[in-house]
CSV table of C-alpha atoms in Angstrom, one decimal:
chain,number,residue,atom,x,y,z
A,1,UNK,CA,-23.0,-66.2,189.2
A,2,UNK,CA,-19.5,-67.4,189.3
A,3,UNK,CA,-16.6,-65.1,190.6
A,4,UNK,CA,-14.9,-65.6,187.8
A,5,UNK,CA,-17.9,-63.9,185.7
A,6,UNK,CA,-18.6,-61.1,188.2
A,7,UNK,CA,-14.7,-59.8,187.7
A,8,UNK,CA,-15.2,-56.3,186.3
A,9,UNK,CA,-11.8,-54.7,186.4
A,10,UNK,CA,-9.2,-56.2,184.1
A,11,UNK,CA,-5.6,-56.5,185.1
A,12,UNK,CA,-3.0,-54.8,182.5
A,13,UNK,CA,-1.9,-58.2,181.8
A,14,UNK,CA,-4.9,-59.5,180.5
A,15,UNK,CA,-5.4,-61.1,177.2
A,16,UNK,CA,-8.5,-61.0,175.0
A,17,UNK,CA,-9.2,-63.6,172.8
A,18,UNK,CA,-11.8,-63.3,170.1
A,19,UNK,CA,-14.1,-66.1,169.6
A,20,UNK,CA,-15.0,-65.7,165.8
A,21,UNK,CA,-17.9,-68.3,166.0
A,22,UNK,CA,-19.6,-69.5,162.8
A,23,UNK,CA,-21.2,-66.2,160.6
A,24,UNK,CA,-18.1,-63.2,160.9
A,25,UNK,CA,-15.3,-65.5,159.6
A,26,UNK,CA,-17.9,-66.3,156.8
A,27,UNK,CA,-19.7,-63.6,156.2
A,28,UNK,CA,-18.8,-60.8,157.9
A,29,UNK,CA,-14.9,-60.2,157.1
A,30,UNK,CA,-15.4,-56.1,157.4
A,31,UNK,CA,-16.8,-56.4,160.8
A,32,UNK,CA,-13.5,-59.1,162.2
A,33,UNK,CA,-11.4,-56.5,160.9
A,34,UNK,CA,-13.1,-53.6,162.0
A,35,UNK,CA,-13.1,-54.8,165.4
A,36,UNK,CA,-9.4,-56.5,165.5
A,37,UNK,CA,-8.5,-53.1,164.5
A,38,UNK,CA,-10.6,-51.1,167.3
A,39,UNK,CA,-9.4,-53.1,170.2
A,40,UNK,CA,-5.8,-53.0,169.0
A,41,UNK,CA,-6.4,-49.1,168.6
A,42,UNK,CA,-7.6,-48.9,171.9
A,43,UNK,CA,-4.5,-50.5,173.1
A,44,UNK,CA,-6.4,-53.6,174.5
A,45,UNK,CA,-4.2,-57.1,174.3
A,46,UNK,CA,-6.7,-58.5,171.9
A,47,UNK,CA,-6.3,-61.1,169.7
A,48,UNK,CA,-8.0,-64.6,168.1
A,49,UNK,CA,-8.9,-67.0,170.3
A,50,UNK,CA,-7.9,-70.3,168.2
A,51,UNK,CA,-9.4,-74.0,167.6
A,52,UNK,CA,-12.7,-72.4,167.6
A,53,UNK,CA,-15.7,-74.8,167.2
A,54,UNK,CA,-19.8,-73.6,166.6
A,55,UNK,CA,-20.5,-72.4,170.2
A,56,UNK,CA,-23.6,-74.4,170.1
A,57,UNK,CA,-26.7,-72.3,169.6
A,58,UNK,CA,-28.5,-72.4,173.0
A,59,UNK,CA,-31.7,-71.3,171.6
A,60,UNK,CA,-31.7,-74.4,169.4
A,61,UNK,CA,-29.4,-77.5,171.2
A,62,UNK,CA,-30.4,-76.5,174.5
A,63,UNK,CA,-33.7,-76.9,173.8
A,64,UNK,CA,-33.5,-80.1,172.2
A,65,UNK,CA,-30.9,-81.6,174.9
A,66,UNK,CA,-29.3,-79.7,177.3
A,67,UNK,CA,-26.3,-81.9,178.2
A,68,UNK,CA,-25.3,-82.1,174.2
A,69,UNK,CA,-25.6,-78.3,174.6
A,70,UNK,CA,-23.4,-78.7,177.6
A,71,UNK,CA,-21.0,-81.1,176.2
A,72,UNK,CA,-20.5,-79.2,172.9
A,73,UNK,CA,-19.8,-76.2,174.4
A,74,UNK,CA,-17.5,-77.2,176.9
A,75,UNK,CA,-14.7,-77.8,174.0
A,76,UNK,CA,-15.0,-74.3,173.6
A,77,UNK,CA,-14.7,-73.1,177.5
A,78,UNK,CA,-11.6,-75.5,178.1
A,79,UNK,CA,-9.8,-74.4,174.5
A,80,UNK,CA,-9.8,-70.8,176.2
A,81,UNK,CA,-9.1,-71.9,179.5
A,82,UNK,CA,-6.1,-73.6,178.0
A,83,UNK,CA,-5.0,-70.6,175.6
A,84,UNK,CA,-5.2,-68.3,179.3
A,85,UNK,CA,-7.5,-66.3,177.4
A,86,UNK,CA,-10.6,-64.0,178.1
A,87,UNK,CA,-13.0,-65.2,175.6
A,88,UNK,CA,-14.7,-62.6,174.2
A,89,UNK,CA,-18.0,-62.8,171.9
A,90,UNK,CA,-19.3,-60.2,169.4
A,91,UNK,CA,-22.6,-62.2,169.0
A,92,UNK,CA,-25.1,-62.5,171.5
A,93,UNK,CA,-25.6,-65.8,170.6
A,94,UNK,CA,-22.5,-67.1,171.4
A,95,UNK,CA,-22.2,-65.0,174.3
A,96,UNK,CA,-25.0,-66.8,175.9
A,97,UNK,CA,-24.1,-70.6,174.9
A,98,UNK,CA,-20.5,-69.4,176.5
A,99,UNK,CA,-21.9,-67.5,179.4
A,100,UNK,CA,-24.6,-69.7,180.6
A,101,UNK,CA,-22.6,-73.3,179.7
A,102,UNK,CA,-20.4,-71.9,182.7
A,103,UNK,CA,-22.8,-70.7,184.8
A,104,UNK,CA,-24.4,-74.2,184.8
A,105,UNK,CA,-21.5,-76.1,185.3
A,106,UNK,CA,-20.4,-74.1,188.3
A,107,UNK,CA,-24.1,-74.4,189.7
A,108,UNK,CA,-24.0,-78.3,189.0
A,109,UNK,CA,-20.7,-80.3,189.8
A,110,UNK,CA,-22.7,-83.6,188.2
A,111,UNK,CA,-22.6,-81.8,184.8
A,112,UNK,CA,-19.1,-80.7,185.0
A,113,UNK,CA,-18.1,-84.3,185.7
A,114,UNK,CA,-19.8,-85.3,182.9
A,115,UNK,CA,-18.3,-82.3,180.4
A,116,UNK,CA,-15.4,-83.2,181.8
A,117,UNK,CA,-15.3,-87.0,180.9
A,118,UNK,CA,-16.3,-86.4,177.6
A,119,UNK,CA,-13.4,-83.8,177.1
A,120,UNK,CA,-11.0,-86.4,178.4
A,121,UNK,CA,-12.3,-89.1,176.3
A,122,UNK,CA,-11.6,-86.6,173.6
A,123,UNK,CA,-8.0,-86.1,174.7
A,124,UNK,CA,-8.5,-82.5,176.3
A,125,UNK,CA,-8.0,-81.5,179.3
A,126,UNK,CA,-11.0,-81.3,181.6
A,127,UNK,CA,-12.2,-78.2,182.5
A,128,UNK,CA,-11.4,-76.3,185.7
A,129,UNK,CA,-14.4,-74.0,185.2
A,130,UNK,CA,-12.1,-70.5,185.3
A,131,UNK,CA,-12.5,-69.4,181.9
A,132,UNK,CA,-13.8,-65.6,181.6
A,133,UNK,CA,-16.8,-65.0,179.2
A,134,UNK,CA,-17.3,-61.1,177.9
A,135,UNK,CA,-19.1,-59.5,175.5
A,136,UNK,CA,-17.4,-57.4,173.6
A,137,UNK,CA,-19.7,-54.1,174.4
A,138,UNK,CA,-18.7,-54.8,177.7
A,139,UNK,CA,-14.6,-55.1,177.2
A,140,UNK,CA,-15.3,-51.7,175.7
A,141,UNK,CA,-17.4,-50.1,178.5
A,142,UNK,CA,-16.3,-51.5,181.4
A,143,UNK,CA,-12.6,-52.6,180.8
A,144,UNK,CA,-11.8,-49.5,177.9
A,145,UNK,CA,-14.3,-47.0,179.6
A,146,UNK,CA,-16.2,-44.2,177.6
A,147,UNK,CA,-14.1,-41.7,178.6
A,148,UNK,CA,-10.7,-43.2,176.7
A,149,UNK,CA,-13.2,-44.4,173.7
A,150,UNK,CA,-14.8,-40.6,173.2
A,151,UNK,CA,-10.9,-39.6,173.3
A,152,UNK,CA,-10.4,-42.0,170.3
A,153,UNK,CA,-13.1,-40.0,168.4
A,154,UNK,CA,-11.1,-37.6,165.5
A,155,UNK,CA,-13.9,-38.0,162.8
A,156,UNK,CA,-17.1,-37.9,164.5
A,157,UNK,CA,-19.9,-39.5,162.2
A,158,UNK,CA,-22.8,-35.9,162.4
A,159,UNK,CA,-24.7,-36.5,160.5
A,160,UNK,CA,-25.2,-39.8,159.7
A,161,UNK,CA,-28.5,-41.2,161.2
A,162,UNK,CA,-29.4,-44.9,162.0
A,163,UNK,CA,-31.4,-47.4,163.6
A,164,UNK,CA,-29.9,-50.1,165.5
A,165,UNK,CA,-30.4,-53.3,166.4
A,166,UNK,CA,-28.9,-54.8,169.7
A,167,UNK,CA,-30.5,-58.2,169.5
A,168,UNK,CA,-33.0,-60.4,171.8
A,169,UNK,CA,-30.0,-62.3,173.4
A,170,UNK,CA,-27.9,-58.9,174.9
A,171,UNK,CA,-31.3,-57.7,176.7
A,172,UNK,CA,-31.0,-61.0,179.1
A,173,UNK,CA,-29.3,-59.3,181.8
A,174,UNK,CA,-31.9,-56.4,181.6
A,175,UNK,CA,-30.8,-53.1,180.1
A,176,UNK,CA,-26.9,-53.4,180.7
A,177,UNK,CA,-25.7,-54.2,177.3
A,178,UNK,CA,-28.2,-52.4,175.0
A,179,UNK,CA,-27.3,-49.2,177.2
A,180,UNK,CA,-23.7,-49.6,176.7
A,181,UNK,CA,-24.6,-50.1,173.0
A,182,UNK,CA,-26.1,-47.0,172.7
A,183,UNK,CA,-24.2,-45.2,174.6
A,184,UNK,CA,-20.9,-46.2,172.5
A,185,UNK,CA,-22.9,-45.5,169.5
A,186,UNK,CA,-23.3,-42.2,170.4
A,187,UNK,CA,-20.3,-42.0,171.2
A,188,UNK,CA,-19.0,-41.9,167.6
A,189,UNK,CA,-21.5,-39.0,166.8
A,190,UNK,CA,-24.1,-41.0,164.6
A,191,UNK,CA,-27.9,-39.7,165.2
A,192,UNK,CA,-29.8,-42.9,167.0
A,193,UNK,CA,-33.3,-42.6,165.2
A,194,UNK,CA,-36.1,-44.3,167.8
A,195,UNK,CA,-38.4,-46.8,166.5
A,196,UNK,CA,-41.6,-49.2,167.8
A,197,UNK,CA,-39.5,-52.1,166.2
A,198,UNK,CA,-35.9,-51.3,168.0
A,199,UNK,CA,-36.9,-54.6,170.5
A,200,UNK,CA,-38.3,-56.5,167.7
A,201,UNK,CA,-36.7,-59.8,167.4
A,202,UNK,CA,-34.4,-60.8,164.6
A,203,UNK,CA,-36.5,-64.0,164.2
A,204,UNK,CA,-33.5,-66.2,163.7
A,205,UNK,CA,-34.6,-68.5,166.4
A,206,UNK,CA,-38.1,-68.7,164.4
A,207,UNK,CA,-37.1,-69.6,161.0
A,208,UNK,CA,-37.0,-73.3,161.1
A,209,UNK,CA,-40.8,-73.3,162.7
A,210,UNK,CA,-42.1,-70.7,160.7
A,211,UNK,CA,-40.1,-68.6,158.2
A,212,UNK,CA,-42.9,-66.5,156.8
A,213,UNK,CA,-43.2,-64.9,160.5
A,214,UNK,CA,-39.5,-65.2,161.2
A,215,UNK,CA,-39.0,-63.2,158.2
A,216,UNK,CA,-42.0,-61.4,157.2
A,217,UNK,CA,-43.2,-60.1,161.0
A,218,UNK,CA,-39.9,-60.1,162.5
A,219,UNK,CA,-36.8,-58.5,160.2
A,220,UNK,CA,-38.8,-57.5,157.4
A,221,UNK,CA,-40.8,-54.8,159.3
A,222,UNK,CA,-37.4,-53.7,160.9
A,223,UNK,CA,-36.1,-53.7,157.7
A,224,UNK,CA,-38.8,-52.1,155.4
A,225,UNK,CA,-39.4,-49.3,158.7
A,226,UNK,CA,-35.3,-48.4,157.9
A,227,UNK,CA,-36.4,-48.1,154.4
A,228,UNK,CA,-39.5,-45.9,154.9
A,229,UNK,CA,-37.6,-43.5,157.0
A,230,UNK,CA,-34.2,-43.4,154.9
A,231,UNK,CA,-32.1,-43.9,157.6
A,232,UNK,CA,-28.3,-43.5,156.2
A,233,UNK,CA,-27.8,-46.9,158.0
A,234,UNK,CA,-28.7,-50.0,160.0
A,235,UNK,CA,-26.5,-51.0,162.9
A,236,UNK,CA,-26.0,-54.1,164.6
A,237,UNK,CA,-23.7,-56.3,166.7
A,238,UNK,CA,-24.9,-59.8,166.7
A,239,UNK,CA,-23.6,-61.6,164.1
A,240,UNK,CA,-26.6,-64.5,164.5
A,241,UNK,CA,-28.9,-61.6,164.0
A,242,UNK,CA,-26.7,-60.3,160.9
A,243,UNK,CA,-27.2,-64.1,159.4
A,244,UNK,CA,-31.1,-62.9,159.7
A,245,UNK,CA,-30.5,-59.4,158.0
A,246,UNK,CA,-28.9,-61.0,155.6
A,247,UNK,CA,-31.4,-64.0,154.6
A,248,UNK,CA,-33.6,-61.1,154.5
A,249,UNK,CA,-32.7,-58.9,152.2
A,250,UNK,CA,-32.5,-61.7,149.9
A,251,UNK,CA,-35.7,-63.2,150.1
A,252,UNK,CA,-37.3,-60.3,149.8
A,253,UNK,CA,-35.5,-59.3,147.1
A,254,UNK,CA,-36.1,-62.6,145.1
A,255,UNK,CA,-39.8,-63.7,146.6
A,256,UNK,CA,-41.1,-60.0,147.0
A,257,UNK,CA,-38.9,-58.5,144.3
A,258,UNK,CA,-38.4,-55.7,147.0
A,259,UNK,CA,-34.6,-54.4,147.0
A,260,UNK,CA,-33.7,-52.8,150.4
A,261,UNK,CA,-31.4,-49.9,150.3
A,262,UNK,CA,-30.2,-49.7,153.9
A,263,UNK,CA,-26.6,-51.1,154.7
A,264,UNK,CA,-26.0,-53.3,157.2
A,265,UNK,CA,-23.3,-52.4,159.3
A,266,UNK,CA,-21.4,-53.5,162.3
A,267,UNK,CA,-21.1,-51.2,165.3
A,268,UNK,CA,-17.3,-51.7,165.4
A,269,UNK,CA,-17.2,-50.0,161.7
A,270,UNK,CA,-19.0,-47.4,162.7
A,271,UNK,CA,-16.2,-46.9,165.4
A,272,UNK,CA,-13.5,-47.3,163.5
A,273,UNK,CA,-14.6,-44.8,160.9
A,274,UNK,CA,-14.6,-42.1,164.3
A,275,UNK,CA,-11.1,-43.0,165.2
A,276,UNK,CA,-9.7,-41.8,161.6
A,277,UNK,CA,-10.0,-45.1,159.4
A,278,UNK,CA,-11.2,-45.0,156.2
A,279,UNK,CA,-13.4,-47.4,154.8
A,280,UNK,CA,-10.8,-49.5,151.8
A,281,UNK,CA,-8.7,-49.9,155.9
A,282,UNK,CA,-11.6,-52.6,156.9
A,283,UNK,CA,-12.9,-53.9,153.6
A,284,UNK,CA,-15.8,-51.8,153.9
A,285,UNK,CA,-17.3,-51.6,150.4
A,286,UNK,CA,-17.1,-55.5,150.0
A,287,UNK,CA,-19.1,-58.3,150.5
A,288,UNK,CA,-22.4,-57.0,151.3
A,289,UNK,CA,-26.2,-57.9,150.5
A,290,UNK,CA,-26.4,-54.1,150.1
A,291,UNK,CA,-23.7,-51.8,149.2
A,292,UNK,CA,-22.6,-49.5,151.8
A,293,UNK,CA,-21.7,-46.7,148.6
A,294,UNK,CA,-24.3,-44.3,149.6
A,295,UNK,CA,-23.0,-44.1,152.7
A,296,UNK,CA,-19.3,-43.7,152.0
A,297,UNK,CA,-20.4,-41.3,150.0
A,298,UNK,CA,-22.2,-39.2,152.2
A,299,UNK,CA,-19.2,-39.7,155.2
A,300,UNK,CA,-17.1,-38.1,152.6
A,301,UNK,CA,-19.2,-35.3,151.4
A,302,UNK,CA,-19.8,-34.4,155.0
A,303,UNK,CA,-16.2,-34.6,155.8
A,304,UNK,CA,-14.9,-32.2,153.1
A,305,UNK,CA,-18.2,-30.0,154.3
A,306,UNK,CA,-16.4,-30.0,158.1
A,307,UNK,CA,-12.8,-29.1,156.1
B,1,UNK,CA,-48.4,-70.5,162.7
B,2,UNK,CA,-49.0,-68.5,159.5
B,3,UNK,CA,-51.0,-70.5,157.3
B,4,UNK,CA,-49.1,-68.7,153.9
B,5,UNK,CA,-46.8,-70.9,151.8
B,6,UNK,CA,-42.9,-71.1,153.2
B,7,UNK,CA,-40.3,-68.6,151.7
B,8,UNK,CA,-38.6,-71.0,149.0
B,9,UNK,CA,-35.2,-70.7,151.3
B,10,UNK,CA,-36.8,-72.3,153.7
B,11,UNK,CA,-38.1,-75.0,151.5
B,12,UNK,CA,-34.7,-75.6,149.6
B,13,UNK,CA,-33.6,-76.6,153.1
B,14,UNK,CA,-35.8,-78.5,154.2
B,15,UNK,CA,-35.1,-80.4,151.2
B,16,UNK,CA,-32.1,-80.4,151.3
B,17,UNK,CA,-32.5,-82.1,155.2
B,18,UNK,CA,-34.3,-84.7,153.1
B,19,UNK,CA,-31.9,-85.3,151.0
B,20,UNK,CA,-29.3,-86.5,153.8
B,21,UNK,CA,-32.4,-88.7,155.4
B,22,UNK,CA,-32.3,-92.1,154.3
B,23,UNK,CA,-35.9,-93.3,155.5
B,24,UNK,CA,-38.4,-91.1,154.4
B,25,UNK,CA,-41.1,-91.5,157.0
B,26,UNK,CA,-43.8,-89.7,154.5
B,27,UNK,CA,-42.9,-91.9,151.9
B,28,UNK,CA,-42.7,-94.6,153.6
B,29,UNK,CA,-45.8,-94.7,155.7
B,30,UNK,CA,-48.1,-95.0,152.5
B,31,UNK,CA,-47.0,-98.4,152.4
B,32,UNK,CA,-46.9,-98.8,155.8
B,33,UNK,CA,-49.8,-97.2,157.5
B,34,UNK,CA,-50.6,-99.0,160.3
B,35,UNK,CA,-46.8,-97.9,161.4
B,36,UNK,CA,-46.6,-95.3,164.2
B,37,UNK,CA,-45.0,-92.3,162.9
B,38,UNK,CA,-42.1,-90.9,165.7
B,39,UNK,CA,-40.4,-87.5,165.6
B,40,UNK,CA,-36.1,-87.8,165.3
B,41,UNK,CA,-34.4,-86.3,167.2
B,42,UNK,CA,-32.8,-84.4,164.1
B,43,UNK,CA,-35.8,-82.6,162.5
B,44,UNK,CA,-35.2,-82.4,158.2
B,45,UNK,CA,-35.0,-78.6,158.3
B,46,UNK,CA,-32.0,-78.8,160.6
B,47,UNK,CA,-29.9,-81.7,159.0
B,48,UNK,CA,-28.7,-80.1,156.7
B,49,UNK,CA,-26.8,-77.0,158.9
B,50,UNK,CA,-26.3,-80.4,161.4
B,51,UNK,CA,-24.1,-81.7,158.5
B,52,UNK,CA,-22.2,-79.1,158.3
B,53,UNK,CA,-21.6,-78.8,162.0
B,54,UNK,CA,-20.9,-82.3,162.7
B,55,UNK,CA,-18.1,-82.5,159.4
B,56,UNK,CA,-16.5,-79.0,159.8
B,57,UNK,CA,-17.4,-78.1,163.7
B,58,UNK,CA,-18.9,-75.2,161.7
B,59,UNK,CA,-22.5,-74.1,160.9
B,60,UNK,CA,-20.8,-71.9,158.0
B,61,UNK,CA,-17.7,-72.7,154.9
B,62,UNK,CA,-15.1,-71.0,154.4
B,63,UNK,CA,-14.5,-72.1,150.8
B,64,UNK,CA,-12.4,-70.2,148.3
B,65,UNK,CA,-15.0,-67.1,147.7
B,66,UNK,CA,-14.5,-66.9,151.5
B,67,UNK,CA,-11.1,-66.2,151.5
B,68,UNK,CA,-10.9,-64.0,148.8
B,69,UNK,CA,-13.6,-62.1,150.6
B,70,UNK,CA,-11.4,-61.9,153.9
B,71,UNK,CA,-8.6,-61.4,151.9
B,72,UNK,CA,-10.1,-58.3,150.5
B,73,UNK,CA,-10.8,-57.0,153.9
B,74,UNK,CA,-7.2,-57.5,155.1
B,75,UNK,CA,-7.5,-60.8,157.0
B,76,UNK,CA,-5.8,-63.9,156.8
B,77,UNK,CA,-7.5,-65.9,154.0
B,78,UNK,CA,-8.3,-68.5,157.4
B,79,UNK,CA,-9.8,-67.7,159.9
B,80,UNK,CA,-8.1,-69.3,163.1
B,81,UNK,CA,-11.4,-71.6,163.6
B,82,UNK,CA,-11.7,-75.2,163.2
B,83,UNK,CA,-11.4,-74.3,159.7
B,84,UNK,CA,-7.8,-74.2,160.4
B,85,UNK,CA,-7.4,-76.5,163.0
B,86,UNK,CA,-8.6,-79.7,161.7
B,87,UNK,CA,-7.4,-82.0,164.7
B,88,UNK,CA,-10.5,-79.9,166.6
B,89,UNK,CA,-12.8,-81.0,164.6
B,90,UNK,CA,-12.0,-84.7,165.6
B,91,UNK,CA,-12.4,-83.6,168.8
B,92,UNK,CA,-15.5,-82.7,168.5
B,93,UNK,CA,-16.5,-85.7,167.4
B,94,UNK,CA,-15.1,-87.8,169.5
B,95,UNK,CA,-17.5,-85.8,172.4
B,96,UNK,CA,-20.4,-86.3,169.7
B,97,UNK,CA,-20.1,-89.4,169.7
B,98,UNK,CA,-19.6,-90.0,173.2
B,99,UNK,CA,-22.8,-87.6,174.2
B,100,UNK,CA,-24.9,-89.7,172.0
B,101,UNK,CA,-26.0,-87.1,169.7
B,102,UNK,CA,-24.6,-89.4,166.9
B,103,UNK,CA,-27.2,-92.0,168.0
B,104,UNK,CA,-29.8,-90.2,169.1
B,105,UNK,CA,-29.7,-88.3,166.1
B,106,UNK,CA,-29.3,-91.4,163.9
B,107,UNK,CA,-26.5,-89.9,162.0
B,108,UNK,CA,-24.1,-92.2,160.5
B,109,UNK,CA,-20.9,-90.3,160.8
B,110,UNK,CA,-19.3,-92.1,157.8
B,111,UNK,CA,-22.2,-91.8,155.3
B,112,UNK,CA,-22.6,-87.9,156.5
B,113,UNK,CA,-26.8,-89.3,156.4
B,114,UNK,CA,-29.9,-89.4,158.8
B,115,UNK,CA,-31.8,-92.5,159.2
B,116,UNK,CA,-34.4,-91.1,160.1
């Protein structure tokens, strides 16, 4: 592990930039603004990272060739490194093409000369290999600190109880990030609700080999166990496991004429409805396989209850 | 692997892969049978989010429901992506190109098709 990795305190000066990837721009505009809105209220320096490129899917180009993994992901490393940005990721997926890509080509000076050749030929600069890659549940934890984010709490979410989903990708490093995702969940007063398919994979990675499993075994029993137990809502980070929600509640809708009734949100909504903003602030109520009425309804009956 | 039929997502993009794919190695071999069939590099049920990737350094469009979505939400109706930044998207392939995934992949960067 690089130096530049292992870094855990951030200087005041230090600049966030959001890497957007390829699902929140498209399909999750509530969640970019949610979170642009969080980290601004939490007084971090956070804003987009630009000329943003797929990061590539590891779990897919790695596999297949891991220096066109390498090579594609390096425009994204030396973009940051030029904007003298911390690049931060919301999805694990991302996090890990951006995380690892570095990692290897500190470990191995022949692949950095050869990232490096190919950015050139391109017209970038090569890269130095000092670009910063967080997750964005660790800017919070770490660099915010629980502490100043409980403070930020004026509208605690009682109860409102969900399951969540942290994704395959955040549980690399061990328990680290799923811990702080809880944690911070918590944190906004929602009720966590346990269940034998919280690790279950997405199956994102598995729908091009086999999207009966990927779908059927995978989300749809995550999915139908939210329904059985009428949980208010189903929270999530990853946007690349979003994509997966999202696919779905569609096929199941249209192949097994089953309509699920559990919104999808993203953890930074949930946080930005406990610091005060309301839901028409984000874009809540749009743009969703399933409506998140119910629940804006039920924040607001329970708010006038607390009054 | 489950032996049920695919979800018809699934299918629509697989065909959709074989829609960008100008040699179609299952049609083909009928006349050709004593022809060794070889996997691409590219298989069909990836070419089509390939495509995408390779013309818009994007796996997902922003087209104009997009941005009224994002302008709903309170966003700029681009996101700062290579959406907006289109000399990035040469960029990236220019290191395609040079990596070899163009080749490898048989992807004729002009056409926006497979060969195989």
């Amino acid at each position: 592990m690089t130096t530049a990795q292992t870094k855990n305190k951030t200087d005041d000066q230090t600049k966030y930039g959001y890497f957007l990837g390829c699902v929140m721009p498209a399909k999750m505009p509530w969640a970019e603004k949610a979170t642009m809105l969080v980290s601004k209220h939490l007084g971090l320096d956070f804003g987009y990272m630009k000329e943003t490129l797929c990061c590539v899917r590891p779990g897919v180009w790695k596999a297949v060739n891991p220096d066109w993994w390498l090579s594609i992901t390096a425009q994204n490393l030396a973009n940051a490194e030029k904007q003298g940005i911390v690049m931060v990721d919301t999805c694990n997926g991302c996090y890990v093409s951006h995380y690892e890509a570095i990692q290897e080509l500190h470990e191995e000076p022949e692949k950095m000369k050869m990232v490096n050749e190919h950015l050139v030929k391109a017209g970038m600069d090569p890269l130095k290999g000092t670009v910063r890659v967080r997750h964005y549940l660790e800017l919070l934890y770490e660099d915010v600190g629980m502490k100043k984010i409980k403070a930020n709490v004026v509208n605690p979410l009682t109860g409102i109880k969900i399951m969540r989903h942290v994704g395959c990708h955040a549980r690399k490093r061990g328990d680290i990030l799923p811990n702080y995702f809880d944690e911070i969940l918590k944190a906004t007063g929602v009720e966590i609700i346990d269940t034998p398919y919280d690790k279950t994979c997405c199956g994102l990675l598995l729908y091009f080999s086999d999207s009966n499993q990927s779908i059927l075994d995978r989300i749809g029993k995550k999915m139908l166990t939210a329904k059985e137990l009428n949980v208010d809502a189903y929270a999530i980070i990853c946007s690349g496991c979003y994509d997966q929600f999202d696919r779905a509640v569609k096929v199941y809708k249209d192949e097994k004429g089953i309509a699920f009734d559990t919104p999808i949100v993203h953890f930074s909504e949930l946080l930005a409805l406990a610091f005060g903003y309301k839901p028409e602030d984000f874009g809540m109520m749009y743009c969703r396989p399933i409506p998140t009425t119910k629940l804006i309804d039920k924040l607001k009956t329970l708010k006038e209850g607390k009054q | 692997m489950s032996q049920e039929q695919p979800i018809k997502a699934w299918t629509k993009l697989l065909e959709a892969g074989r829609k960008i794919t100008t040699h179609q190695q299952v049609d083909e071999n009928k006349f050709y049978p004593l022809r060794r069939v070889f996997r691409p590099a590219a298989p069909d049920i990836a070419k089509a989010s390939m495509k995408r990737d390779f013309e818009q350094g994007l796996v997902y469009y922003v087209g104009d429901d997009v941005e009224n979505d994002r302008a709903m939400c309170g966003l700029d109706r681009l996101p700062p992506t290579a959406r907006s930044f289109k000399d990035a998207i040469d960029k990236k392939r220019i290191i395609l190109e040079d990596a070899g995934v163009f080749e490898k992949t048989t992807y004729d960067k002009k056409k926006g098709t497979f060969e195989y």
